[in-house]
Amino acid sequence: MYIKESNLISNYLQIMFYNFGETNMKSKLKSKLIILLTLFIFFAFIPIITTTPSFITDNSSRSSEYSDDKNLKISAVSGPIHIINNSGWVDFRNDGNCTGSGTYSDPYVIEDLVIDGGGSTCIWIENSDVYFKIENCTLYNSGGYPNAGIRLEYVNNSQLVDNDCSSNIFGMRLYHSNNNSISENNLNNNEYTGIGLWYSDNNTISGNTANNNRDYGIYLVGSHNNTISGNTANNDTVGIKLGGSVNNTISGNTANNNNWGINLDSSHNNTLSGNTANNNTDGILLSMSDYNTISGNIANYNTRGITLGNSNNNTVSGNTANNNSNYGIYLYDSNYNTVSGNAANNNTDGIYLYNSNYNIVSGNTANNRIDGIRLLVSHNNTISGNVANKNTIGICLEGSVSYSVNNTISGNIMNECGLLISTNIRSLEELSSHDIDTTNLVNGKPLYYYTNEVNLRPTNFTNAGQVILVNCSDSIISNLNISYCSIGISLDYCNNNDIYGSTANYNIIGVVLRNSNNNSMSGNTVNDNNLPFTRGGIYLSYSDYNNISGNIANNNDNGIYLSDSDYNTISENIANDNTVGVGLYQSDNNDITGNTANYNTYDGIHLSYSRDNTISGNTANHNDENGIHLAYSDYNTISGNILLGNDECIVEENCEGNMFENNDCGEGDGISLELIIIISSISGGAVIGVAALLLIRRKRKRIQ
C-alpha cells in the first residue's frame, strides 16, 4: 500500500513539473502556487509512508535505529516504548507520540496501542514523577524476568487504565513506585504475576481481572498503604498475596479456585474486608502476620475457610466460612486473636484452635458435621456466647501428647450436642483446670461441671442438660434425662458414686467412667448411642471395681465396653441390637454374668487381649457373627451361657487356657465338653471320632 501511494505521488509530481515546463511559466505567481501546492501534498503523505518504530527516549540518548523518530504519531507506534526521566516524556510528546503536558489536570496520555514485546517489556517507564496515563493498550509477549506488559520503576503519579496485559512474564510490574492508580485492566495468563508491586506504596489497584496466572494474580512485596479493591483473581496459584507488607486495605475482591485465595505472609496491620474467597485450598491464609483485621469476608467451599498460622493479635470478625471440607476457621500456633461474630457452618469442624493460646472465641455460629468449636493442646482461651448446634460435639477440649488447660467456657448454646473434655493422657490437671459454668446450655438446660466435690446430691443437677464430674466422690446422680448431648454423663477420677435411673440416649457415649473406681451404675437406659467406633452406651476406661448392673444398652456401637479396666462386675444388663453387646479390651478379672446380648451386628460378647475373666450365665442369641468371640485372650472361664442362633457359637483366635463349661449352642443333646472328653478317653478310637465331631459342633475353634 505504501509503495503504491509513493508511486502515485511521484507520478503526480512528474505531471505537475511537465505541465509547468509546457506553459513556459506564464507568470511567477502561478509558479509559486504550483510549488506550494506540490510541497503541501508531499508532506501530507509523509505519515502514510513512514514505518512504525520502537521508541526509546531519555534526557541524553535516543534510538538511532530509526532516522525519523520526530515524526512519530500515537496511532502509528506499535513497537516497545522506553521512557526515562521526566525529560523523556517531553521528547516523547514533542515527537508526536502522546498528548498532554504531564500535569495533574493534563497528564501525558499513551492510548490505543497494540504492542508485541517480542521478549522485552512493552512499555517501560523509569524515574518519572510527572502525571501520565496509559489507556486501552494491548501489550503482550514480554518474555524474560523482569519484563512486563507495563513496567514502572521509580515512577509516581501514573494511571494505568483499561489495558490488556496478558500473556507476559508480568502483566504489570511496579518497583519503588508510589501514588499510582491501576484500574479496569485485564492481566491474564501471565507466566508469573498479573500485577506485582515491589516496595511500592500508596497505590490503588481496583477493578482489575487477573486470572489464570501461573503464580499470583496480585502480589505485593514490601509495599505499604496500598488499596486493593474490587479485583478478580481466579485460577492462579495465589489470588492475592502480600509479603512483608503493612497497612494495606484489601476489600471487595474475588479470589476463587486458587490454591490460596488471599495470603498474607509476614504482613501486619492490614485490613481484609468484604472479599470472596471460595473453592481454594485456603480461602484466606495468614502466616506470621499480626494485628490484621479480617472482617466481612466470604470463604466457602475451600479445604479451610480462614487460616491463621503463627499469627497473633488479629481480629477475625463477621466472616462467613461455610461448607469447607475441613475447617471453617483454623488457628494454629496463634495467640491473642479475637474470633467473633463469624458463621462457620457445615464444615467438618467449625472453629479449630491447635496449640493456640489466649484467644477469644465469642458470638460465633458453628453448626458442623463433627465439632462446632475444637481446642487441641490450647490453653487460656475464652469460648463464650457461641451457638453450636447439631454438631457431633458442640465444644471439644482435647489433648494429645499434651493437653488443653485453663480455658473459660461460658454462655454458649449447644442444641443436639454438648461439651467433651478429652485427652489421650487423661490428665487430672487438664480435666479440672477449666472454668465452665451453668450459663452454658445444652438443649436449653444447664451444663453441670463439678471439680473436686464431695457428696453432691440430685439437687446439684437440677434439670441437667449434661453432667461432667472431675475428681468428685460419694455423690448421687439420679433420674436425669440427658440425651442428644454428645456425652451424657462423664466421670473422671471419680470414686464411690452412684448413677441410677437416668436416661442417656442419642449421644456419642451415654455414660463414661475414666480412671474412676468403686462406682455403681444401675437401672439406667442408654440407647442409640451409635456413632461408629465411639464405644457407645456405657464405657469404662482405666476404671476398676465398678458395679454395672440392670442397665438397658440397646442399639449402640457397643452396648457396654471396658478398656483397660479390671475387677468390674457387669451383671443383669440388656445389650441388644448393638454392633457388639458386651466388649472387653485389655481388661482382666472381670465378672460378666447374667447379661442378655442378642441380635448384635457382630458379637454378643467379645474379648480381645483380656484374661482371667468369668463369662457366665449370659444369653447371647441370634448375633450376626458370634455368640462369644475370644481373640488373644487367655485363661478365661466361659460357662453356662446360652448361645443360640448365632453364625458361630464360640470362636477363639490365638488363645490358650480358656475353660468352656455347660454352654448351650442349641446343637446335640447338651452333653458337656467335659463328658465328651471323658467318653473319648474311655471308649477307644471309634468313640474318639464321634467325640471329635461333637466337639466341632459344640465349640468351633478358629486359630489365625
XYZ file of C-alpha atoms in Angstrom:
704
model
C 0.000 0.000 0.000
C 2.774 2.370 0.966
C 4.632 1.623 -2.310
C 1.519 2.283 -4.406
C 0.874 5.590 -2.655
C 4.537 6.639 -3.109
C 4.301 5.902 -6.870
C 1.139 7.959 -7.109
C 2.901 10.918 -5.524
C 5.906 10.528 -7.826
C 3.667 10.369 -10.915
C 1.727 13.368 -9.746
C 4.901 15.427 -9.343
C 6.161 14.434 -12.795
C 2.897 15.554 -14.419
C 2.962 18.836 -12.478
C 6.503 19.716 -13.497
C 5.881 18.616 -17.139
C 2.895 20.901 -17.410
C 4.867 23.611 -15.748
C 7.542 23.357 -18.488
C 4.955 23.293 -21.310
C 3.430 26.602 -20.372
C 6.859 28.175 -20.074
C 5.987 29.680 -16.706
C 3.354 32.132 -17.833
C 3.594 34.020 -14.600
C 5.668 33.974 -11.418
C 2.573 33.882 -9.242
C 1.293 30.786 -10.918
C 4.701 29.093 -10.495
C 4.812 29.817 -6.808
C 1.320 28.478 -6.287
C 2.174 25.214 -8.065
C 5.343 24.758 -5.990
C 3.494 25.397 -2.719
C 0.729 23.004 -3.686
C 3.253 20.296 -4.523
C 5.064 20.688 -1.223
C 1.757 20.550 0.687
C 0.754 17.256 -0.948
C 4.194 15.741 -0.326
C 4.233 16.456 3.400
C 0.622 15.418 3.800
C 1.523 11.870 2.675
C 4.663 11.537 4.837
C 2.847 9.810 7.821
C 1.435 7.204 5.473
C 4.761 6.155 4.037
C 6.646 6.278 7.394
C 7.259 2.893 9.117
C 6.377 2.160 12.788
C 9.402 2.477 15.151
C 10.474 1.314 18.621
C 10.756 4.432 20.733
C 13.419 4.830 23.444
C 13.988 8.256 24.859
C 15.616 9.931 27.801
C 17.458 13.140 28.544
C 20.665 12.074 26.796
C 20.090 9.402 24.188
C 17.614 8.309 21.568
C 17.460 5.189 19.470
C 19.483 5.527 16.319
C 17.676 2.594 14.741
C 15.138 4.876 13.145
C 16.060 8.066 11.303
C 12.740 9.889 11.566
C 11.529 9.490 15.224
C 10.419 13.105 15.436
C 7.596 12.395 13.031
C 6.000 9.511 15.077
C 2.293 9.803 15.697
C 0.429 7.990 18.538
C -1.701 5.954 16.160
C 1.378 4.571 14.477
C 3.510 3.389 17.436
C 3.471 -0.428 17.675
C 6.952 -1.321 18.943
C 8.186 -1.323 22.577
C 8.358 2.027 24.363
C 11.008 3.019 26.909
C 10.818 6.419 28.570
C 13.483 7.515 31.069
C 13.172 10.593 33.291
C 10.645 13.393 33.079
C 12.533 14.889 30.138
C 11.967 11.659 28.237
C 8.262 12.424 28.365
C 8.884 15.837 26.858
C 10.787 14.299 23.973
C 8.175 11.620 23.564
C 5.408 14.188 23.377
C 7.371 16.557 21.137
C 7.898 13.713 18.726
C 4.132 13.380 18.493
C 3.801 10.068 20.365
C 1.477 11.193 23.136
C -0.679 14.083 24.188
C -0.801 16.134 27.382
C 1.616 18.208 29.398
C 2.328 15.957 32.414
C 0.266 17.879 34.954
C -2.476 16.561 37.205
C -5.170 18.152 35.059
C -3.462 17.423 31.745
C -1.456 14.185 32.033
C 0.548 12.658 29.247
C -1.586 10.034 27.520
C -0.492 6.890 25.690
C -3.517 5.098 24.336
C -4.941 2.653 21.806
C -1.709 0.784 21.067
C -1.077 -2.855 20.272
C 2.484 -3.797 21.172
C 4.143 -7.164 20.763
C 7.010 -7.062 23.271
C 8.962 -9.635 21.307
C 10.560 -10.875 24.522
C 11.133 -7.441 26.088
C 8.956 -5.041 28.068
C 6.186 -3.463 26.004
C 6.025 -0.119 27.843
C 8.827 0.690 30.305
C 8.835 3.920 32.283
C 11.700 4.864 34.629
C 12.465 7.712 37.042
C 9.302 9.660 36.379
C 7.051 11.683 38.647
C 5.036 13.601 36.076
C 1.384 12.699 35.640
C 0.611 10.277 32.838
C -1.987 7.767 31.715
C -1.636 4.554 29.726
C -5.038 3.544 28.456
C -6.687 0.964 26.230
C -3.474 -0.670 25.068
C -2.950 -4.332 24.252
C 0.502 -5.391 25.433
C 1.759 -8.950 25.142
C 4.713 -11.275 24.645
C 7.123 -9.671 27.100
C 9.456 -12.547 27.941
C 12.271 -12.893 30.442
C 12.450 -11.639 34.013
C 11.627 -8.872 34.917
C 9.907 -7.813 31.706
C 6.252 -6.907 31.719
C 3.434 -5.575 29.646
C 3.841 -2.336 31.629
C 6.903 -1.861 33.804
C 7.292 1.102 36.152
C 10.495 1.703 38.117
C 10.782 4.671 40.463
C 7.620 6.073 38.947
C 4.899 8.088 40.653
C 1.569 9.566 39.593
C 0.586 7.213 36.789
C -2.820 5.940 35.756
C -2.940 2.529 34.092
C -6.475 2.117 32.819
C -8.344 -0.431 30.718
C -5.300 -2.141 29.272
C -4.938 -5.788 28.305
C -1.605 -7.037 29.646
C -1.966 -10.756 29.148
C 0.496 -13.462 28.099
C 3.586 -11.774 29.522
C 6.049 -12.636 32.275
C 4.404 -9.931 34.413
C 1.249 -8.230 33.333
C 2.241 -5.066 35.195
C 5.289 -4.653 37.424
C 5.885 -1.703 39.727
C 9.186 -1.263 41.540
C 9.705 1.537 44.076
C 6.727 3.298 42.545
C 4.176 5.254 44.567
C 0.841 7.009 44.184
C -0.150 5.154 41.054
C -3.629 4.009 40.020
C -4.161 0.646 38.303
C -7.772 0.102 37.282
C -10.008 -1.906 34.956
C -7.161 -3.806 33.326
C -7.086 -7.418 32.127
C -3.967 -9.293 33.235
C -4.467 -12.938 32.449
C -2.338 -15.951 31.566
C 0.933 -14.358 32.601
C 3.908 -16.538 33.357
C 4.484 -15.101 36.812
C 2.116 -12.417 38.083
C -0.791 -10.369 36.847
C 0.045 -7.268 38.913
C 3.217 -7.132 41.002
C 4.319 -4.360 43.363
C 7.778 -4.320 44.922
C 8.482 -1.692 47.588
C 5.699 0.456 46.221
C 3.390 2.469 48.472
C 0.112 4.365 48.362
C -1.079 2.790 45.130
C -4.670 1.971 44.210
C -5.390 -1.313 42.455
C -9.072 -1.580 41.590
C -11.446 -3.329 39.251
C -8.817 -5.427 37.515
C -9.102 -9.005 36.286
C -6.029 -11.146 36.982
C -6.932 -14.747 36.191
C -5.031 -17.862 35.176
C -1.617 -16.509 36.065
C 0.903 -19.197 36.919
C 1.858 -17.795 40.327
C -0.004 -14.723 41.567
C -2.956 -12.698 40.447
C -1.888 -9.672 42.521
C 1.354 -9.701 44.505
C 2.780 -7.109 46.899
C 6.261 -7.325 48.387
C 7.394 -4.793 50.979
C 4.619 -2.482 49.845
C 2.591 -0.381 52.261
C -0.578 1.697 52.427
C -1.970 0.363 49.179
C -5.660 -0.147 48.405
C -6.625 -3.327 46.560
C -10.343 -3.368 45.833
C -12.886 -4.860 43.506
C -10.439 -7.070 41.643
C -10.962 -10.592 40.349
C -8.078 -13.020 40.826
C -9.204 -16.543 39.980
C -7.429 -19.720 38.917
C -3.990 -18.506 39.995
C -1.699 -20.283 42.417
C -2.410 -17.415 44.833
C -5.141 -14.952 44.028
C -3.821 -12.042 46.123
C -0.620 -12.244 48.160
C 1.108 -9.793 50.483
C 4.654 -10.462 51.622
C 6.197 -8.192 54.235
C 3.577 -5.549 53.514
C 1.953 -3.257 56.082
C -1.187 -1.123 56.369
C -2.822 -2.229 53.135
C -6.571 -2.413 52.545
C -7.846 -5.438 50.618
C -11.580 -5.156 50.065
C -14.312 -6.396 47.807
C -12.090 -8.689 45.775
C -12.946 -12.115 44.371
C -10.270 -14.804 44.679
C -11.722 -18.175 43.751
C -10.369 -21.506 42.521
C -6.780 -20.823 43.550
C -4.534 -22.860 45.802
C -4.743 -19.911 48.189
C -7.320 -17.208 47.724
C -5.787 -14.376 49.765
C -2.473 -14.920 51.534
C -0.677 -12.610 53.981
C 2.874 -13.624 54.809
C 4.778 -11.630 57.438
C 2.380 -8.774 56.813
C 0.924 -6.673 59.611
C -1.813 -4.127 60.279
C -3.675 -4.880 57.073
C -7.443 -4.849 56.636
C -9.182 -7.597 54.664
C -12.886 -6.922 54.278
C -15.749 -7.916 52.053
C -13.721 -10.294 49.915
C -14.968 -13.559 48.434
C -12.513 -16.473 48.505
C -14.213 -19.715 47.541
C -13.070 -23.098 46.214
C -9.438 -22.676 47.242
C -7.252 -24.812 49.472
C -7.245 -21.913 51.965
C -9.710 -19.162 51.320
C -7.783 -16.644 53.441
C -4.406 -17.586 54.920
C -2.297 -15.549 57.337
C 1.228 -16.761 58.045
C 3.371 -14.990 60.645
C 1.123 -11.968 60.267
C -0.019 -9.869 63.229
C -2.523 -7.134 64.054
C -4.606 -7.632 60.924
C -8.378 -7.250 60.673
C -10.248 -9.945 58.752
C -13.903 -8.911 58.561
C -16.991 -9.493 56.489
C -15.360 -11.902 54.066
C -16.895 -14.991 52.460
C -14.698 -18.090 52.482
C -16.821 -21.065 51.457
C -16.184 -24.425 49.786
C -12.462 -24.386 50.482
C -10.440 -27.024 52.266
C -10.079 -24.433 55.050
C -12.024 -21.201 55.052
C -9.830 -18.835 57.095
C -6.476 -19.964 58.494
C -4.095 -18.203 60.884
C -0.685 -19.801 61.313
C 1.889 -18.340 63.712
C -0.182 -15.164 63.656
C -1.031 -13.112 66.730
C -3.297 -10.266 67.793
C -5.533 -10.463 64.741
C -9.269 -9.799 64.649
C -11.395 -12.238 62.670
C -14.975 -10.989 62.774
C -18.217 -11.156 60.863
C -16.958 -13.579 58.240
C -18.817 -16.437 56.599
C -16.830 -19.670 56.420
C -19.262 -22.401 55.434
C -19.126 -25.723 53.599
C -15.363 -26.104 53.809
C -14.177 -29.698 53.698
C -12.001 -29.400 56.826
C -12.347 -26.274 58.944
C -14.288 -23.050 58.742
C -11.786 -21.049 60.808
C -8.465 -22.607 61.794
C -5.806 -21.207 64.144
C -2.521 -22.997 64.719
C 0.350 -21.703 66.827
C -1.540 -18.415 67.021
C -2.148 -16.391 70.177
C -4.130 -13.398 71.406
C -6.515 -13.362 68.468
C -10.199 -12.461 68.580
C -12.582 -14.630 66.581
C -16.045 -13.151 66.897
C -19.389 -12.979 65.158
C -18.475 -15.396 62.389
C -20.643 -18.024 60.729
C -18.748 -21.304 60.442
C -21.298 -23.904 59.422
C -21.407 -27.201 57.523
C -17.687 -27.770 57.816
C -16.044 -30.803 59.373
C -15.056 -28.560 62.306
C -16.385 -25.033 62.544
C -13.650 -23.283 64.544
C -10.461 -25.184 65.369
C -7.614 -23.981 67.595
C -4.432 -26.029 67.632
C -1.614 -25.114 70.009
C -3.123 -21.643 70.248
C -3.426 -19.720 73.495
C -5.095 -16.643 74.967
C -7.577 -16.300 72.135
C -11.160 -15.071 72.417
C -13.791 -17.027 70.501
C -17.141 -15.343 71.002
C -20.520 -14.855 69.409
C -19.922 -17.244 66.545
C -22.323 -19.690 64.941
C -20.770 -23.115 64.449
C -23.103 -25.860 63.240
C -20.971 -28.572 61.665
C -20.503 -32.247 60.950
C -18.076 -33.099 63.779
C -17.010 -30.319 66.161
C -18.588 -26.909 66.435
C -15.587 -25.467 68.271
C -12.497 -27.571 68.872
C -9.441 -26.832 71.013
C -6.457 -29.153 70.779
C -3.457 -28.509 73.040
C -4.690 -24.937 73.533
C -4.666 -23.032 76.811
C -6.170 -19.976 78.478
C -8.716 -19.299 75.753
C -12.148 -17.781 76.295
C -15.031 -19.502 74.491
C -18.199 -17.531 75.136
C -21.590 -16.740 73.704
C -21.317 -19.052 70.740
C -24.089 -21.094 69.163
C -23.017 -24.637 68.284
C -25.988 -26.721 67.207
C -26.337 -30.204 65.740
C -22.651 -30.998 65.773
C -21.360 -34.370 66.828
C -19.623 -32.418 69.603
C -20.591 -28.822 70.313
C -17.362 -27.774 72.046
C -14.383 -30.119 72.304
C -11.431 -29.561 74.651
C -8.865 -32.079 73.592
C -5.302 -33.127 74.303
C -2.857 -35.396 72.551
C 0.720 -35.744 73.788
C -0.025 -32.600 75.763
C -3.367 -31.195 76.865
C -5.628 -28.146 76.898
C -5.880 -26.312 80.222
C -7.335 -23.220 81.843
C -9.950 -22.413 79.257
C -13.071 -20.438 80.120
C -16.320 -21.759 78.653
C -19.421 -19.649 79.298
C -22.729 -18.609 77.825
C -22.620 -20.996 74.900
C -25.717 -22.609 73.406
C -25.476 -26.206 72.242
C -28.506 -27.996 70.864
C -28.400 -31.694 69.992
C -24.770 -31.777 71.087
C -22.692 -30.859 74.110
C -19.212 -30.432 75.600
C -16.436 -33.022 75.526
C -13.224 -32.860 77.558
C -10.873 -35.474 76.157
C -7.191 -36.332 76.352
C -5.108 -39.324 75.448
C -3.080 -38.941 78.631
C -6.199 -38.444 80.798
C -4.651 -35.733 82.899
C -6.473 -34.703 86.055
C -4.758 -31.338 85.718
C -6.320 -30.761 82.338
C -9.740 -32.048 83.206
C -10.121 -29.951 86.346
C -8.447 -26.748 85.162
C -11.257 -25.187 83.154
C -13.807 -22.596 84.174
C -17.113 -23.984 82.877
C -20.325 -22.623 84.373
C -24.040 -23.304 84.122
C -24.598 -20.389 81.714
C -23.730 -22.943 79.071
C -26.937 -24.551 77.871
C -27.300 -27.995 76.348
C -30.696 -28.457 74.747
C -31.879 -25.471 76.728
C -30.760 -26.967 80.055
C -27.708 -26.138 82.167
C -24.411 -27.951 81.768
C -23.064 -29.043 85.165
C -19.287 -29.230 85.506
C -18.061 -30.028 89.010
C -14.459 -30.496 90.128
C -13.106 -31.681 93.471
C -16.547 -32.026 95.071
C -17.861 -34.485 97.677
C -21.431 -35.526 98.489
C -23.177 -33.942 95.521
C -26.874 -34.758 95.535
C -29.677 -34.736 92.913
C -30.424 -31.098 93.775
C -26.988 -30.229 92.404
C -28.076 -31.492 88.988
C -31.495 -29.880 88.593
C -32.809 -30.141 85.018
C -29.364 -31.076 83.770
C -28.582 -30.945 80.070
C -25.194 -32.608 80.608
C -23.130 -33.717 83.629
C -19.327 -33.683 83.878
C -17.644 -34.639 87.151
C -13.897 -34.477 87.756
C -12.340 -35.765 90.975
C -15.703 -35.980 92.732
C -16.716 -38.683 95.202
C -19.586 -40.064 97.288
C -22.168 -38.344 95.092
C -25.529 -39.380 93.632
C -26.653 -38.724 90.074
C -30.197 -39.950 89.539
C -33.302 -39.740 87.412
C -31.926 -37.391 84.768
C -32.877 -37.280 81.095
C -29.648 -36.439 79.347
C -29.877 -37.116 75.644
C -28.575 -35.527 72.437
C -25.627 -34.009 74.293
C -22.514 -35.746 72.902
C -21.573 -37.326 76.258
C -24.485 -37.768 78.624
C -22.752 -38.338 81.989
C -18.964 -38.442 82.344
C -16.925 -39.189 85.457
C -13.138 -38.705 85.502
C -11.073 -39.579 88.558
C -14.312 -40.086 90.480
C -14.830 -42.778 93.143
C -17.700 -44.209 95.168
C -20.515 -42.527 93.236
C -23.999 -43.854 92.376
C -25.577 -43.306 88.959
C -29.073 -44.709 88.682
C -32.437 -44.293 86.995
C -31.203 -41.899 84.309
C -31.693 -41.869 80.543
C -28.800 -41.002 78.244
C -29.803 -41.661 74.642
C -28.635 -40.426 71.224
C -25.167 -39.386 72.351
C -21.700 -40.428 71.295
C -21.441 -42.209 74.649
C -24.276 -42.456 77.117
C -22.225 -42.800 80.334
C -18.426 -42.867 80.574
C -16.149 -43.635 83.536
C -12.434 -42.858 83.128
C -9.928 -43.507 85.869
C -12.863 -43.984 88.218
C -13.246 -46.780 90.753
C -15.831 -48.341 93.052
C -18.791 -46.666 91.383
C -22.256 -48.176 90.976
C -24.322 -47.754 87.818
C -27.787 -49.333 87.833
C -31.181 -49.036 86.221
C -30.096 -46.584 83.553
C -31.217 -46.547 79.916
C -28.505 -45.800 77.376
C -29.836 -46.409 73.870
C -28.989 -45.252 70.352
C -25.505 -44.014 71.177
C -24.284 -45.439 67.922
C -21.658 -43.295 66.281
C -19.172 -45.873 64.897
C -16.024 -46.628 66.919
C -17.071 -44.449 69.867
C -17.739 -47.192 72.458
C -21.436 -46.481 72.667
C -23.766 -46.955 75.609
C -21.645 -47.487 78.770
C -17.869 -47.101 78.548
C -15.260 -47.791 81.222
C -11.629 -46.800 80.655
C -8.922 -47.483 83.234
C -11.666 -47.958 85.795
C -11.733 -50.782 88.326
C -14.054 -52.384 90.886
C -17.212 -50.836 89.464
C -20.645 -52.470 89.503
C -22.630 -52.084 86.266
C -25.973 -53.824 86.732
C -29.521 -53.801 85.478
C -28.986 -51.238 82.731
C -30.506 -51.241 79.235
C -27.975 -50.527 76.497
C -29.521 -51.154 73.089
C -28.744 -50.015 69.558
C -25.364 -48.523 70.392
C -21.960 -49.017 68.801
C -21.038 -51.122 71.837
C -23.680 -51.753 74.434
C -21.159 -51.979 77.313
C -17.426 -51.647 76.660
C -14.453 -51.978 79.035
C -10.963 -50.838 78.077
C -8.018 -51.420 80.422
C -10.478 -51.924 83.269
C -10.219 -54.720 85.822
C -12.241 -56.363 88.601
C -15.561 -54.940 87.484
C -18.923 -56.679 87.738
C -21.141 -56.424 84.645
C -24.414 -58.149 85.515
C -28.055 -58.424 84.510
C -27.781 -55.800 81.756
C -29.604 -55.913 78.421
C -27.366 -55.136 75.447
C -29.228 -55.897 72.233
C -29.031 -54.633 68.653
C -25.607 -53.096 69.074
C -22.511 -53.623 66.995
C -21.178 -55.631 69.964
C -23.267 -56.339 73.036
C -20.537 -56.512 75.716
C -16.904 -55.903 74.802
C -13.638 -56.114 76.757
C -10.256 -54.871 75.589
C -7.143 -55.424 77.708
C -9.394 -55.905 80.706
C -8.807 -58.660 83.246
C -10.519 -60.357 86.172
C -13.981 -59.034 85.392
C -17.252 -60.901 86.039
C -19.650 -60.780 83.079
C -22.742 -62.559 84.397
C -26.429 -62.801 83.644
C -26.461 -60.328 80.773
C -28.570 -60.509 77.626
C -26.743 -59.693 74.380
C -28.918 -60.588 71.414
C -29.237 -59.518 67.790
C -25.969 -57.628 67.662
C -24.275 -56.987 64.333
C -21.052 -58.794 65.215
C -20.694 -60.497 68.574
C -22.853 -60.906 71.613
C -19.790 -60.891 73.905
C -16.300 -60.076 72.646
C -12.958 -60.308 74.478
C -9.721 -59.020 73.000
C -6.372 -59.234 74.813
C -8.262 -59.920 78.043
C -7.580 -62.688 80.528
C -8.863 -64.320 83.717
C -12.407 -63.092 83.183
C -15.534 -65.048 84.052
C -18.234 -65.097 81.383
C -21.171 -66.995 82.874
C -24.919 -67.260 82.721
C -25.291 -64.846 79.827
C -27.690 -65.116 76.904
C -26.181 -64.183 73.545
C -28.545 -65.300 70.812
C -29.070 -64.503 67.146
C -25.998 -62.351 66.705
C -24.889 -61.984 63.112
C -21.455 -63.453 63.729
C -20.565 -64.979 67.099
C -22.245 -65.619 70.366
C -18.898 -65.289 72.177
C -15.671 -64.306 70.458
C -12.262 -64.506 72.158
C -9.203 -63.025 70.437
C -5.740 -63.181 72.024
C -7.491 -63.752 75.350
C -6.299 -66.439 77.744
C -7.427 -68.309 80.856
C -10.984 -67.076 80.815
C -13.883 -69.171 82.117
C -16.845 -69.427 79.748
C -19.669 -71.323 81.438
C -23.397 -71.736 81.474
C -24.103 -69.347 78.638
C -26.990 -69.731 76.188
C -25.704 -69.125 72.673
C -28.418 -69.925 70.167
C -28.886 -68.961 66.536
C -25.539 -67.273 66.005
C -23.448 -67.752 62.884
C -20.745 -69.172 65.179
C -21.370 -70.265 68.727
C -17.951 -69.679 70.309
C -14.835 -68.659 68.405
C -11.256 -68.478 69.670
C -8.399 -66.735 67.900
C -4.854 -67.232 69.171
C -5.972 -68.114 72.685
C -4.795 -70.573 75.291
C -6.043 -71.929 78.580
C -9.684 -70.893 78.280
C -12.210 -73.135 80.023
C -15.620 -73.888 78.467
C -18.328 -75.465 80.575
C -22.052 -76.132 80.150
C -22.613 -73.627 77.322
C -25.701 -74.248 75.181
C -25.189 -73.762 71.482
C -28.520 -75.385 70.626
C -26.911 -78.417 68.941
C -26.930 -82.131 70.024
C -28.225 -83.231 73.374
C -26.455 -80.733 75.537
C -23.637 -83.081 76.617
C -20.941 -81.002 78.269
C -17.429 -80.720 76.892
C -16.117 -82.489 79.974
C -18.332 -85.522 79.267
C -17.160 -85.593 75.682
C -13.575 -85.632 76.840
C -14.313 -88.459 79.341
C -16.132 -90.597 76.758
C -13.371 -90.149 74.244
C -10.809 -91.258 76.817
C -12.629 -94.487 77.731
C -14.114 -95.841 74.526
C -11.294 -96.099 72.070
C -10.818 -94.963 68.539
C -14.374 -95.104 67.203
C -15.808 -93.104 70.047
C -12.920 -90.689 69.815
C -14.106 -89.850 66.280
C -17.647 -89.228 67.495
C -16.361 -87.075 70.330
C -14.308 -85.019 67.899
C -17.382 -84.424 65.756
C -19.412 -83.361 68.767
C -16.628 -81.050 69.863
C -16.585 -79.319 66.491
C -20.322 -78.826 66.673
C -20.271 -77.644 70.255
C -17.271 -75.310 70.110
C -15.927 -74.223 66.744
C -12.407 -73.068 67.205
C -10.670 -70.855 64.651
C -6.926 -70.233 65.007
C -5.425 -67.447 62.956
